[in-house]
Each structure stands twice: as structure tokens, then as C-alpha cells.
Amino acid sequence: MYAQNVDTGAKRVRSTDEMAPDEAAFQARIDEGIKIEPKDEMPDAYRKTLVRQISQHAHSEIVGQLPEGNWLTRAPTLERKLILLAKVQDEAGHGLYLYSAAETLGASRDDMQADLLSGKAKYSSIFNYPTLTWADIGAIGWLVDGAAIINQIPICRCSYGPYARAMVRVCKEESFHQRQGFDILHKLCTGTQEQKDMAQDALNRWWWPSVMMHGPRDADSVNTAQSMQWKIKLFTNDELRQKYIDQTVPQADFLGLTIPDPDLKWNEETGHYDFGEPDWDEFWNVLKGYGPCNQERLQARIDAHEGGAWVREAAAAHAEKRPRRREAAAA
Ligand code: BYC
């Protein structure tokens, strides 16, 4: 019943015998699969970890609109434009559910927003790469949303109720996004040689960043062990990465594209693909703010926030006026 010591990475977690009674009781609820709800007692560290992960997740959805939004005016047909517009709007919706989920833990939307705009808060590394061609929009849907689904399906079963429930709808929408990306690439791969080359070039550039999206190797992951004990994460970064690669390689074969990894090989014994080592220096550099588009992405969010100031002011003025109108109606 009680959690075993989990040692998945850099940090070792405590067994329930080593915990204070209230903490052990909380862990026992988690181990029994009872969902934690906003008004329940919870350790500060559990709350803090959730706010960290959920707010980063929300920021990723919001910043994630930018690379694709960049192609809204250049989508090749009206139909593609409508589909892309709907996808980008879905991402905005995901960001808002997630900010709301973080608010149920006592986080303030203004603080989360301020942390994103000051560069203090992280968002997914993947969105710091440029979308150079239309095929990149296919690659984002296929690879990036594909990676997101692998990561997020288990979160539908995580221990915190509002986060788990938000993920159900998000995952349904992400699977539509993944299919639309695959469909863009399928069209290109069955078109002219130039179109197929464009698809291959997009795969070459997006493959490794999407493999790194799952986070650092388990050995370098500071949060995994504790998050797994609390069932905020149900799989380690490396487990999810392996699942992602096993699922994606046959899809690349179907498209007739080559994954840019000379070490990629089916392993009969393990029943999984072996693969090469991502460039972790690149990953950590992107996290530190030195990716190809970090500055541009942050500036776009700052501009949007400043440009929206008049809307916030108008909404606040309207909210102030409303009670007075009600008072007048009652008189
Ligand atoms: N990028 O100890 P670790 C989407 C950070 S949205 C940036 O393993 P953890 C989509 C990590 O935060 C996709 N930072 O951390 C949207 C930690 O730093 P802090 C977003 C990363 O939390 C629009 C440090 O590295 N999905 O799909 O146990 C259009 C050490 O890592 C990254 C989610 O957010 C990264 N890739 O595991 C299309 C899902 N990886 O916070 C698509 C929810 C790691 O200690 N999040 N870091 O300063 C998670 O599942 C987990 O937070 C992660 C990381 C697996 C991402």
C-alpha cells in the first residue's frame, strides 16, 4: 500500500516510514488512487510542483501558438487556413484551462503572466525553433503534437483532479492536431519531388527538438522521482521518449521519409527502437534562452500583453460600473 522508494533519477525520494504522519497519510491517499481536489490538504511541495508544471504547460500552449500562427496568412488553401486557425485557437483554449487549473492551487494569473514575460518561467523548448516552410506546420502537428499526446495521455490519470480533467479534452483536441499535421505531410510526400524534399527537410530540422521535448535524460531529471511518487508524472522522461520513438518511426516509414538518426535501429530483443543521443548541450542552451527564436517568442508575448492593455482597462472599468447599474435598478 505504501509507496516504495523510487529512484528514477538524480533525486531519491523518502518512503512513507520516513515521513511525518500527515505527509504519510497524504501519500497513502495518492497510493490508493484517490484524486486530490483544490480544497484538500496537501503538502506545500506538492502544490508548488503542480503550480510549476501546470503553469509551464500553460505557457507552452500560449507560446506554442506563435510558430504556427506565423503561417496563418500563408496557408496554401482556404481549407488549410481554416483548419490551422482552429488548431491555433485550440491551443489558446488549452492555455486558459491550464491557467485555471493552476489558479485552483492558489496561483495568481497575473503572477504567472509576469513570470512568463520576464523570462523567469519556462515553456517548452520546442517552440524556440523557427517555422521556415509550410512543411514545418505539418511537422509540428505530426511530431510536436504527437509528442505532446504521448506525454499528456498519462496526465489524464494524474493525482490532481483539475489537471487530470483538463487533460481529457486537451488530448482529444491534440489527436485532431496530430492527424492534420500528418495529413499535410502525407499530401506533400505524395506530391512533387520538390514537395517531398520540403517534407524531409522539415523532419530533419524538427526530429531532434521533438525527441528532446520529453525533457532531460532520467539521470539528469531533478523532478521525476518526486513527481512520480506523487503521481503527477506516471512515466519517466526516457520511458515517454522511447514510446514516442516507437510510435513515430513506422509513421515516418509510411510517409517514405527518413529519420535523421544513423543509430536508429529496431532491436528484436527489447522490442523497441534503439536510437542515438540527442544534443543535450543544445537542449540546455535553449532552456537558458539561447535558442534560435527565444527572444522573438518572448517579445511577441510582451507586445501582445502591452497591446491588450486597453482591453483589460476597459473590462475593469465595465466591471466597476456594473454593480452601480444594479444598485440603480434596485432603487
Ligand atoms: N522544455 O526534472 P525535469 C504542446 C525543464 S505544449 C523546457 O525532467 P519535469 C503544444 C523542467 O521544467 C507541451 N523546459 O522536469 C502546444 C525542469 O526545470 P524546472 C508542453 C524543460 O517537470 C502548442 C528541468 O528542465 N507539455 O505540446 O519532471 C502547440 C528539469 O527537467 C523541458 C507539458 O508541459 C522542455 N522540453 O519534466 C502544439 C507537459 N523538459 O521547472 C503542442 C507537462 C524539461 O525544475 N509537463 N524542462 O526549473 C511535463 O510533463 C513535465 O514538466 C516535463 C518535464 C516532462 C516537460
Coordinates of C-alpha atoms and ligand atoms in Angstrom, one line a residue:
M1 CA 0.0 0.0 0.0
Y2 CA 2.7 2.5 1.0
A3 CA 5.0 3.9 -1.8
Q4 CA 8.3 2.2 -2.3
N5 CA 11.4 4.3 -2.6
V6 CA 11.5 5.4 -6.2
D7 CA 14.9 6.0 -7.6
T8 CA 14.5 7.1 -11.2
G9 CA 16.9 9.9 -11.5
A10 CA 19.1 12.3 -9.7
K11 CA 16.9 12.5 -6.6
R12 CA 15.9 9.8 -4.2
V13 CA 12.5 10.1 -2.6
R14 CA 11.6 9.2 1.0
S15 CA 9.5 6.2 1.9
T16 CA 6.3 6.8 4.0
D17 CA 8.2 5.4 7.1
E18 CA 10.5 8.4 6.8
M19 CA 7.6 11.0 6.5
A20 CA 5.7 13.0 9.1
P21 CA 2.3 11.4 9.8
D22 CA 0.2 14.0 7.8
E23 CA 2.6 13.6 4.9
A24 CA 2.4 9.8 5.1
A25 CA -1.4 10.0 5.2
F26 CA -1.4 12.2 2.1
Q27 CA 1.0 9.7 0.3
A28 CA -1.3 6.9 1.2
R29 CA -4.3 8.6 -0.5
I30 CA -2.2 9.1 -3.6
D31 CA -1.1 5.4 -3.5
E32 CA -4.8 4.4 -3.2
G33 CA -5.5 6.4 -6.4
I34 CA -7.7 9.0 -4.6
K35 CA -7.8 12.2 -6.6
I36 CA -6.6 15.3 -4.8
E37 CA -9.0 18.3 -5.1
P38 CA -8.4 22.0 -4.7
K39 CA -9.7 22.3 -1.1
D40 CA -7.9 19.2 0.2
E41 CA -5.0 19.4 2.5
M42 CA -1.7 18.9 0.5
P43 CA 2.0 19.3 1.3
D44 CA 3.4 22.7 0.2
A45 CA 5.9 21.0 -2.0
Y46 CA 3.2 19.0 -3.9
R47 CA 1.3 22.3 -4.5
K48 CA 4.5 24.0 -5.6
T49 CA 5.4 21.3 -8.1
L50 CA 2.0 21.3 -9.6
V51 CA 2.0 25.0 -10.0
R52 CA 5.4 24.8 -11.6
Q53 CA 4.4 22.1 -14.1
I54 CA 0.9 23.3 -14.9
S55 CA 2.0 26.9 -15.4
Q56 CA 4.9 25.9 -17.6
H57 CA 2.4 23.7 -19.5
A58 CA 0.0 26.7 -19.9
H59 CA 2.8 29.0 -21.1
S60 CA 3.8 26.3 -23.6
E61 CA 0.3 26.2 -25.1
I62 CA 0.3 30.0 -25.3
V63 CA 3.8 30.4 -26.8
G64 CA 3.1 27.3 -28.9
Q65 CA 0.6 29.4 -31.0
L66 CA 3.4 31.6 -32.3
P67 CA 5.3 29.3 -34.7
E68 CA 2.1 28.1 -36.3
G69 CA 0.3 31.5 -36.2
N70 CA 3.2 32.6 -38.4
W71 CA 1.7 30.6 -41.3
L72 CA -2.0 31.6 -40.9
T73 CA -1.7 34.2 -43.6
R74 CA 0.3 31.9 -45.9
A75 CA -1.6 28.6 -45.7
P76 CA -1.8 27.2 -49.2
T77 CA -5.6 26.8 -49.4
L78 CA -8.6 28.3 -47.7
E79 CA -9.4 24.9 -46.2
R80 CA -5.8 24.6 -44.7
K81 CA -6.1 28.1 -43.4
L82 CA -9.4 27.3 -41.6
I83 CA -8.0 24.1 -40.1
L84 CA -4.8 25.9 -38.9
L85 CA -6.9 28.7 -37.5
A86 CA -9.0 26.2 -35.5
K87 CA -5.8 24.5 -34.2
V88 CA -4.2 27.7 -33.1
Q89 CA -7.4 28.7 -31.3
D90 CA -7.5 25.3 -29.6
E91 CA -4.0 25.9 -28.2
A92 CA -5.2 29.2 -26.7
G93 CA -8.1 27.3 -25.1
H94 CA -5.6 24.8 -23.7
G95 CA -3.6 27.6 -22.2
L96 CA -6.6 29.0 -20.5
Y97 CA -7.8 25.7 -19.0
L98 CA -4.3 25.2 -17.6
Y99 CA -4.0 28.7 -16.1
S100 CA -7.4 28.0 -14.5
A101 CA -6.2 24.6 -13.1
A102 CA -3.1 26.4 -11.7
E103 CA -5.4 29.0 -10.1
T104 CA -7.2 26.3 -8.2
L105 CA -3.9 25.8 -6.3
G106 CA -3.8 29.5 -5.3
A107 CA -1.5 30.7 -8.1
S108 CA -2.4 34.1 -9.4
R109 CA -2.8 34.6 -13.2
D110 CA -1.1 38.0 -13.0
D111 CA 2.0 36.4 -11.3
M112 CA 2.1 33.6 -13.8
Q113 CA 1.9 36.0 -16.7
A114 CA 4.6 38.3 -15.2
D115 CA 6.9 35.3 -14.8
L116 CA 6.4 34.4 -18.4
L117 CA 7.0 37.9 -19.7
S118 CA 10.1 38.5 -17.5
G119 CA 11.7 35.3 -18.8
K120 CA 11.6 33.7 -15.4
A121 CA 9.2 30.9 -16.2
K122 CA 10.0 28.1 -18.6
Y123 CA 7.9 27.0 -21.6
S124 CA 8.5 24.0 -23.9
S125 CA 11.9 24.2 -25.6
I126 CA 10.3 23.1 -28.9
F127 CA 8.7 26.5 -29.5
N128 CA 12.1 28.2 -29.8
Y129 CA 12.7 26.8 -33.3
P130 CA 11.6 28.7 -36.5
T131 CA 8.9 27.6 -39.0
L132 CA 10.6 28.1 -42.3
T133 CA 8.3 26.4 -44.7
W134 CA 4.7 25.1 -44.9
A135 CA 6.0 21.6 -44.3
D136 CA 7.1 22.8 -40.8
I137 CA 3.4 23.2 -40.0
G138 CA 2.9 19.5 -40.9
A139 CA 5.9 18.6 -38.8
I140 CA 4.7 20.5 -35.8
G141 CA 1.3 18.8 -35.9
W142 CA 2.7 15.3 -36.6
L143 CA 5.8 15.4 -34.3
V144 CA 5.2 18.1 -31.7
D145 CA 1.5 17.3 -31.1
G146 CA 2.4 13.6 -31.4
A147 CA 5.0 14.0 -28.6
A148 CA 2.5 16.1 -26.5
I149 CA -0.1 13.3 -26.7
I150 CA 2.3 10.7 -25.5
N151 CA 3.2 12.9 -22.6
Q152 CA -0.4 14.1 -21.8
I153 CA -2.5 10.9 -22.0
P154 CA -1.0 9.6 -18.8
I155 CA -1.6 13.1 -17.2
C156 CA -5.4 12.4 -17.6
R157 CA -4.8 9.9 -14.8
C158 CA -2.6 12.1 -12.6
S159 CA -3.3 12.6 -8.9
Y160 CA -4.6 16.2 -9.1
G161 CA -8.2 16.3 -10.2
P162 CA -8.4 19.6 -12.1
Y163 CA -5.2 18.9 -14.0
A164 CA -6.3 15.4 -14.9
R165 CA -9.8 16.5 -16.1
A166 CA -8.4 19.4 -18.2
M167 CA -6.1 17.0 -20.0
V168 CA -9.0 14.8 -21.2
R169 CA -10.3 17.5 -23.6
V170 CA -6.8 18.7 -24.4
C171 CA -5.8 15.2 -25.5
K172 CA -8.9 14.8 -27.7
E173 CA -8.0 18.1 -29.5
E174 CA -4.3 17.2 -29.7
S175 CA -5.2 14.0 -31.6
F176 CA -7.0 16.0 -34.2
H177 CA -4.0 18.3 -34.4
Q178 CA -1.6 15.4 -34.9
R179 CA -3.7 14.0 -37.7
Q180 CA -3.9 17.3 -39.5
G181 CA -0.1 17.6 -39.3
F182 CA 0.3 14.0 -40.7
D183 CA -2.2 14.8 -43.4
I184 CA -0.2 17.9 -44.5
L185 CA 3.0 15.8 -44.8
H186 CA 1.2 13.0 -46.5
K187 CA 0.0 15.4 -49.1
L188 CA 3.5 16.7 -49.6
C189 CA 5.0 13.3 -49.7
T190 CA 2.7 12.1 -52.4
G191 CA 3.2 15.3 -54.4
T192 CA 6.1 16.5 -56.5
Q193 CA 9.8 15.7 -55.7
E194 CA 10.2 19.3 -54.5
Q195 CA 7.3 18.9 -52.1
K196 CA 8.7 15.6 -50.7
D197 CA 12.1 17.2 -50.3
M198 CA 10.4 20.0 -48.3
A199 CA 8.8 17.4 -46.0
Q200 CA 12.1 15.6 -45.5
D201 CA 13.8 18.9 -44.7
A202 CA 11.2 19.7 -42.1
L203 CA 11.6 16.3 -40.5
N204 CA 15.4 16.8 -40.5
R205 CA 15.0 20.0 -38.5
W206 CA 12.2 19.0 -36.1
W207 CA 13.2 15.5 -35.3
W208 CA 15.8 16.1 -32.6
P209 CA 14.0 19.0 -30.9
S210 CA 10.8 16.8 -30.7
V211 CA 12.8 14.0 -29.1
M212 CA 14.2 16.4 -26.5
M213 CA 10.7 17.8 -25.7
H214 CA 10.3 14.9 -23.3
G215 CA 12.8 16.5 -21.0
P216 CA 16.4 15.6 -19.9
R217 CA 17.6 12.0 -19.5
D218 CA 16.2 10.4 -16.4
A219 CA 19.7 10.6 -14.9
D220 CA 19.6 14.4 -15.2
S221 CA 15.9 14.9 -14.3
V222 CA 15.7 16.6 -10.9
N223 CA 11.9 16.4 -10.6
T224 CA 10.9 13.0 -11.9
A225 CA 11.4 10.8 -8.8
Q226 CA 9.3 13.0 -6.6
S227 CA 6.7 13.7 -9.2
M228 CA 6.2 10.0 -9.8
Q229 CA 5.8 9.3 -6.1
W230 CA 3.0 11.9 -6.1
K231 CA 1.6 10.5 -9.4
I232 CA 1.9 13.9 -11.1
K233 CA 4.0 12.0 -13.6
L234 CA 3.2 8.4 -14.3
F235 CA 6.2 7.7 -16.6
T236 CA 9.8 8.9 -16.7
N237 CA 11.1 11.2 -19.4
D238 CA 13.1 8.4 -21.0
E239 CA 10.1 6.0 -20.9
L240 CA 7.9 8.6 -22.7
R241 CA 10.7 9.3 -25.2
Q242 CA 11.0 5.6 -26.1
K243 CA 7.2 5.3 -26.5
Y244 CA 7.3 8.3 -28.8
I245 CA 10.1 7.0 -31.0
D246 CA 8.5 3.5 -31.2
Q247 CA 5.2 5.1 -32.3
T248 CA 6.7 7.6 -34.7
V249 CA 9.2 5.6 -36.7
P250 CA 6.6 3.4 -38.5
Q251 CA 4.7 6.6 -39.4
A252 CA 7.8 8.1 -41.0
D253 CA 8.2 4.8 -42.9
F254 CA 4.6 5.1 -44.2
L255 CA 5.4 8.6 -45.4
G256 CA 8.5 7.4 -47.1
L257 CA 10.7 9.8 -45.0
T258 CA 14.0 9.1 -43.3
I259 CA 14.5 9.9 -39.7
P260 CA 17.8 11.8 -39.4
D261 CA 19.4 9.4 -36.9
P262 CA 22.0 6.9 -38.2
D263 CA 21.8 4.9 -34.9
L264 CA 18.1 4.3 -35.2
K265 CA 17.6 0.5 -35.4
W266 CA 14.8 -1.9 -34.4
N267 CA 16.0 -4.1 -31.5
E268 CA 14.5 -7.6 -31.8
E269 CA 15.5 -8.4 -28.2
T270 CA 13.9 -5.4 -26.4
G271 CA 11.1 -4.9 -28.9
H272 CA 11.9 -1.2 -29.1
Y273 CA 13.9 1.0 -31.4
D274 CA 17.5 1.8 -30.3
F275 CA 18.3 5.5 -31.1
G276 CA 21.2 8.0 -31.0
E277 CA 21.9 10.5 -28.3
P278 CA 20.3 14.0 -28.7
D279 CA 22.5 17.0 -28.4
W280 CA 21.8 17.8 -24.8
D281 CA 24.1 20.9 -24.9
E282 CA 21.6 22.4 -27.4
F283 CA 18.7 21.5 -25.2
W284 CA 20.2 23.2 -22.1
N285 CA 21.1 26.2 -24.2
V286 CA 17.6 26.6 -25.4
L287 CA 16.4 26.4 -21.8
K288 CA 18.8 29.2 -20.9
G289 CA 17.3 31.4 -23.5
Y290 CA 19.8 30.9 -26.3
G291 CA 17.6 29.0 -28.8
P292 CA 17.1 30.4 -32.3
C293 CA 13.8 32.1 -31.5
N294 CA 13.7 32.6 -27.7
Q295 CA 14.0 36.4 -27.9
E296 CA 11.4 36.7 -30.7
R297 CA 8.9 34.5 -28.9
L298 CA 9.1 36.4 -25.7
Q299 CA 9.0 39.8 -27.4
A300 CA 5.8 38.6 -29.3
R301 CA 4.2 37.8 -25.9
I302 CA 5.3 41.1 -24.4
D303 CA 3.9 43.1 -27.4
A304 CA 0.6 41.1 -27.2
H305 CA 0.3 41.9 -23.4
E306 CA 1.1 45.6 -23.9
G307 CA -1.2 45.8 -26.9
G308 CA -4.0 44.3 -24.9
A309 CA -3.7 46.8 -22.0
W310 CA -6.7 48.8 -23.3
V311 CA -8.9 45.7 -23.3
R312 CA -8.0 44.9 -19.6
E313 CA -8.6 48.6 -18.7
A314 CA -12.0 48.6 -20.5
A315 CA -13.0 45.3 -18.8
A316 CA -12.0 46.6 -15.4
A317 CA -14.0 49.8 -15.9
H318 CA -17.0 47.8 -17.1
A319 CA -16.8 45.6 -14.0
E320 CA -16.7 48.6 -11.8
K321 CA -19.7 50.2 -13.4
R322 CA -21.9 47.0 -13.3
P323 CA -22.7 47.0 -9.5
R324 CA -23.7 50.7 -9.7
R325 CA -26.2 49.9 -12.5
R326 CA -27.6 47.0 -10.4
E327 CA -28.0 49.4 -7.5
A328 CA -29.7 51.9 -9.7
A329 CA -32.1 49.2 -11.0
A330 CA -32.9 48.1 -7.4
A331 CA -33.7 51.7 -6.3
Ligands
BYC1 N1 11.3 22.5 -22.4 O1 13.3 17.4 -13.9 P1 12.7 17.5 -15.3 C1 2.3 21.3 -26.5 C2 12.8 21.6 -17.5 S1 2.7 22.0 -25.1 C3 11.6 23.4 -21.4 O2 12.6 16.3 -16.0 P2 9.8 17.6 -15.1 C4 1.8 22.1 -27.7 C5 11.9 21.3 -16.4 O3 10.8 22.2 -16.3 C6 4.0 21.0 -24.5 N2 11.9 23.0 -20.1 O4 11.3 18.3 -15.2 C7 1.4 23.4 -27.5 C8 12.9 21.4 -15.2 O5 13.1 22.8 -14.9 P3 12.5 23.4 -13.5 C9 4.3 21.2 -23.0 C10 12.0 21.7 -19.9 O6 8.9 18.8 -14.8 C11 1.0 24.1 -28.7 C12 14.2 21.0 -15.8 O7 14.1 21.1 -17.2 N3 3.9 20.0 -22.3 O8 2.5 20.2 -26.6 O9 9.8 16.5 -14.1 C13 1.1 23.5 -29.9 C14 14.5 19.5 -15.5 O10 13.5 18.6 -16.1 C15 11.7 20.7 -20.8 C16 4.0 20.0 -21.0 O11 4.3 21.0 -20.4 C17 11.4 21.2 -22.1 N4 11.1 20.3 -23.1 O12 9.5 17.0 -16.5 C18 1.5 22.2 -30.1 C19 3.5 18.7 -20.3 N5 11.9 19.5 -20.3 O13 11.0 23.5 -13.8 C20 1.8 21.4 -28.9 C21 3.6 18.7 -18.8 C22 12.3 19.7 -19.0 O14 12.8 22.5 -12.4 N6 4.9 18.7 -18.3 N7 12.4 21.0 -18.8 O15 13.1 24.8 -13.4 C23 5.6 17.6 -18.1 O16 5.2 16.5 -18.4 C24 7.0 17.8 -17.4 O17 7.0 19.1 -16.9 C25 8.2 17.6 -18.4 C26 9.5 17.9 -17.7 C27 8.2 16.2 -19.0 C28 8.1 18.6 -19.6

